[in-house]
């Protein structure tokens, strides 16, 4: 029962974090109970947890702990993502620091180095999650490159290929010349920059002196032009139908094609066509069977097809091309032109549209089913507005380029026959080519987009393609909690692949949380320097306090503002509970009461006071309030209204339990001259309140709850597996709520009077309470408590209050409080203020009325009214002085 004077969370948080895991209570055990399952959005192995993770994990943890305490078969499956390009870049950079070019190392050696790095840093996230109290089942921890998950990846790839949903195709991809890989549209960030529009004259063959002018923002690509296009209905260029033009600098004859790519309203109405370096031109090239001449290579340098510009960097080539056009008189003009420049989200290099052969997933048929799942309500988004965003993306979905030119990731299970060029897609490496029998097979060098494996996460982690018991029990998962930034990358892909391979949705609900922002509502970023590091603040304020601070702002559909003040006040909240526990324990010890706690409040019968043989009114009241709090918090967590849950718990613990209940209990204790004033009731209420608070503040509640635990034989080993308190109608005690409500009203009125009169809290006041209702009897019963709490001695008068302005009254209970000292003092202070203001007004009017220049100019009417006002003020002041 000993409890330290000061709340120091660092003293016990690490202990419970480890104890929970050692005791195995987070392990999901299959059984008959209702299932609640959730898979973690796997953090990248590259990093450590940031405050956004902590918000996400706190929300997940509250929901998970709540379900566990409801008695559900609860699984939170943890794990990490290999994060293809992000991880490869980290190790590439490390090697570069050692002076090693990773390409020189070779693929196998490089992969080894990444695994070594992963072994060293991969546990950082797990360690941090443990410290923050995340109640995951670590026995089921997964990594996207685990053998089981890799097998699932191969299985999915092969099955999609066999269904014709995976294909190889020539495609215009976004190429990063620095990362050396194709990147998806979603990995390209667009920035507005001031560029130029170059207008170039192309001479028309067979029409002496006739030129057409094309406009381009990328003149170096003209080296790869294979046509110019005009709109079929553009009358200005009718004479060009069937003709060719001469491509400047390259001296190549290229055709004029009729295509709607050319917009008569835009520019000159003539456009150059470069099928190898522009997405729209690529499509136009297809329509007209145009050759594709690649003039820029994978390194961003000009190819041999670039003629005199070969091997120049693309930007240098641009300068030379422009200079050469100018000297030949072919540059009509240069305009400033704002454009949206696509850059690699990873390294910032401008992306280059290139044609390459890649692997694709045909997404339309998969998307149709994933749309249907949301339309039919089998997947529900919360808040609901994300449904619209999901549809917009799914209806306009393009095929998904899944190959990446990287070394770190799942290698594509396809082998190229070196003899006959056959491509064999298989689960394991084939011994020979099925077409020609050759054994010279080489595996495709590319790896899969990292989202391919995370798209399988809800079922690959549960053992698929094996029909494991876990898969049968925990799929579909109940809920996904994630950020909006990966709605498309991840959530949509899981929906498509889960439905395709499991025949059912991967999750029933998707809760999209907000961003954590600073006090000025700014996003947190390293460049702004406003980043809150969860590991720093949890040491400073305690993990529970940071969790509580996050939860308080976590309303659905809004961002969360996290400030030092909020964490500080959450720490004060924890401290308040700590002190309440300390008070209870000390007094029980003095009274010789065992820290006995009932198995559950549901079976607890409040015990009577030893003096009165009645259950004390304050105990009846606190049970009733606790019951109301249980209703609010259960409903709030169920609906992801974490802020409501936090506020309900805060209001109950701080205001009702600490500010009122403990104070009333102290009073009872004194009245009973230190005998037992129903301590067991207090303990029962406190224990129930700890259980209610546990999902939000797991460490503090475990620490205190364990100190209450005496009869271990009948109690669960941890508050984390104790029952979550539920609302029960029969516990609501209207009589007790009314009675304590009356007491609260009177004390609050008296305190307000004292504050208004600016009276010393220690000064004992005297007054009268008037009422003609039964509230007076109630108040009279609590005269001692009122005297103690408000330091006012009252007379109780069952009559209407005398007519007087200086009264406080409350409509709810028909009570009028008259405290002459406080009210006179308040009145005197009000009058002093009034006198001061009148004095100022009078002085100001005097000044004006003595100003000769003003009097000379101002209309008589104005002066009259000012004199009138002055007289009024002086008479008012005189009256006040007389009083
Ligand atoms: Zn890049
Ligand atoms: Zn072959």
mmCIF file with all atom_site columns, N, CA and C and ligand atoms in Angstrom, residues 85 89 176-181 183 344-349, ligand 1:
data_model
loop_
_atom_site.group_PDB
_atom_site.id
_atom_site.type_symbol
_atom_site.label_atom_id
_atom_site.label_alt_id
_atom_site.label_comp_id
_atom_site.label_asym_id
_atom_site.label_entity_id
_atom_site.label_seq_id
_atom_site.pdbx_PDB_ins_code
_atom_site.Cartn_x
_atom_site.Cartn_y
_atom_site.Cartn_z
_atom_site.occupancy
_atom_site.B_iso_or_equiv
_atom_site.pdbx_formal_charge
_atom_site.auth_seq_id
_atom_site.auth_comp_id
_atom_site.auth_asym_id
_atom_site.auth_atom_id
_atom_site.pdbx_PDB_model_num
ATOM   1  N  N   . UNK A 1 85  ? 12.383 1.138  -52.165 1.00 0.00 ? 85  UNK A N   1
ATOM   2  C  CA  . UNK A 1 85  ? 13.303 2.191  -52.581 1.00 0.00 ? 85  UNK A CA  1
ATOM   3  C  C   . UNK A 1 85  ? 13.847 2.981  -51.391 1.00 0.00 ? 85  UNK A C   1
ATOM   4  N  N   . UNK A 1 89  ? 17.845 3.229  -50.685 1.00 0.00 ? 89  UNK A N   1
ATOM   5  C  CA  . UNK A 1 89  ? 18.527 4.531  -50.686 1.00 0.00 ? 89  UNK A CA  1
ATOM   6  C  C   . UNK A 1 89  ? 19.369 4.732  -49.426 1.00 0.00 ? 89  UNK A C   1
ATOM   7  N  N   . UNK A 1 176 ? 13.172 7.961  -62.878 1.00 0.00 ? 176 UNK A N   1
ATOM   8  C  CA  . UNK A 1 176 ? 14.059 8.844  -62.137 1.00 0.00 ? 176 UNK A CA  1
ATOM   9  C  C   . UNK A 1 176 ? 15.484 8.512  -62.541 1.00 0.00 ? 176 UNK A C   1
ATOM   10 N  N   . UNK A 1 177 ? 16.167 9.441  -63.229 1.00 0.00 ? 177 UNK A N   1
ATOM   11 C  CA  . UNK A 1 177 ? 17.526 9.165  -63.697 1.00 0.00 ? 177 UNK A CA  1
ATOM   12 C  C   . UNK A 1 177 ? 18.516 9.028  -62.539 1.00 0.00 ? 177 UNK A C   1
ATOM   13 N  N   . UNK A 1 178 ? 18.127 9.469  -61.359 1.00 0.00 ? 178 UNK A N   1
ATOM   14 C  CA  . UNK A 1 178 ? 19.040 9.371  -60.230 1.00 0.00 ? 178 UNK A CA  1
ATOM   15 C  C   . UNK A 1 178 ? 18.809 8.084  -59.439 1.00 0.00 ? 178 UNK A C   1
ATOM   16 N  N   . UNK A 1 179 ? 17.552 7.750  -59.165 1.00 0.00 ? 179 UNK A N   1
ATOM   17 C  CA  . UNK A 1 179 ? 17.245 6.509  -58.447 1.00 0.00 ? 179 UNK A CA  1
ATOM   18 C  C   . UNK A 1 179 ? 17.305 5.298  -59.375 1.00 0.00 ? 179 UNK A C   1
ATOM   19 N  N   . UNK A 1 180 ? 17.338 5.559  -60.676 1.00 0.00 ? 180 UNK A N   1
ATOM   20 C  CA  . UNK A 1 180 ? 17.428 4.489  -61.650 1.00 0.00 ? 180 UNK A CA  1
ATOM   21 C  C   . UNK A 1 180 ? 16.283 3.515  -61.594 1.00 0.00 ? 180 UNK A C   1
ATOM   22 N  N   . UNK A 1 181 ? 15.094 4.063  -61.465 1.00 0.00 ? 181 UNK A N   1
ATOM   23 C  CA  . UNK A 1 181 ? 13.948 3.174  -61.435 1.00 0.00 ? 181 UNK A CA  1
ATOM   24 C  C   . UNK A 1 181 ? 12.725 3.903  -61.973 1.00 0.00 ? 181 UNK A C   1
ATOM   25 N  N   . UNK A 1 183 ? 9.055  5.076  -61.469 1.00 0.00 ? 183 UNK A N   1
ATOM   26 C  CA  . UNK A 1 183 ? 8.281  5.389  -60.268 1.00 0.00 ? 183 UNK A CA  1
ATOM   27 C  C   . UNK A 1 183 ? 6.839  5.652  -60.669 1.00 0.00 ? 183 UNK A C   1
ATOM   28 N  N   . UNK A 1 344 ? 10.975 13.477 -58.739 1.00 0.00 ? 344 UNK A N   1
ATOM   29 C  CA  . UNK A 1 344 ? 10.970 12.241 -57.967 1.00 0.00 ? 344 UNK A CA  1
ATOM   30 C  C   . UNK A 1 344 ? 10.730 12.594 -56.493 1.00 0.00 ? 344 UNK A C   1
ATOM   31 N  N   . UNK A 1 345 ? 9.702  11.987 -55.908 1.00 0.00 ? 345 UNK A N   1
ATOM   32 C  CA  . UNK A 1 345 ? 9.359  12.313 -54.515 1.00 0.00 ? 345 UNK A CA  1
ATOM   33 C  C   . UNK A 1 345 ? 10.475 11.905 -53.562 1.00 0.00 ? 345 UNK A C   1
ATOM   34 N  N   . UNK A 1 346 ? 11.298 10.980 -54.000 1.00 0.00 ? 346 UNK A N   1
ATOM   35 C  CA  . UNK A 1 346 ? 12.337 10.431 -53.143 1.00 0.00 ? 346 UNK A CA  1
ATOM   36 C  C   . UNK A 1 346 ? 13.586 11.313 -53.136 1.00 0.00 ? 346 UNK A C   1
ATOM   37 N  N   . UNK A 1 347 ? 14.019 11.760 -54.353 1.00 0.00 ? 347 UNK A N   1
ATOM   38 C  CA  . UNK A 1 347 ? 15.320 12.446 -54.424 1.00 0.00 ? 347 UNK A CA  1
ATOM   39 C  C   . UNK A 1 347 ? 15.240 13.826 -55.069 1.00 0.00 ? 347 UNK A C   1
ATOM   40 N  N   . UNK A 1 348 ? 14.074 14.211 -55.587 1.00 0.00 ? 348 UNK A N   1
ATOM   41 C  CA  . UNK A 1 348 ? 13.927 15.550 -56.122 1.00 0.00 ? 348 UNK A CA  1
ATOM   42 C  C   . UNK A 1 348 ? 14.426 15.766 -57.543 1.00 0.00 ? 348 UNK A C   1
ATOM   43 N  N   . UNK A 1 349 ? 14.939 14.727 -58.179 1.00 0.00 ? 349 UNK A N   1
ATOM   44 C  CA  . UNK A 1 349 ? 15.403 14.859 -59.562 1.00 0.00 ? 349 UNK A CA  1
ATOM   45 C  C   . UNK A 1 349 ? 14.188 14.969 -60.501 1.00 0.00 ? 349 UNK A C   1
HETATM 46 ZN ZN1 . LIG B 2 .   ? 14.881 9.682  -57.583 1.00 0.00 ? 1   LIG B ZN1 1
#
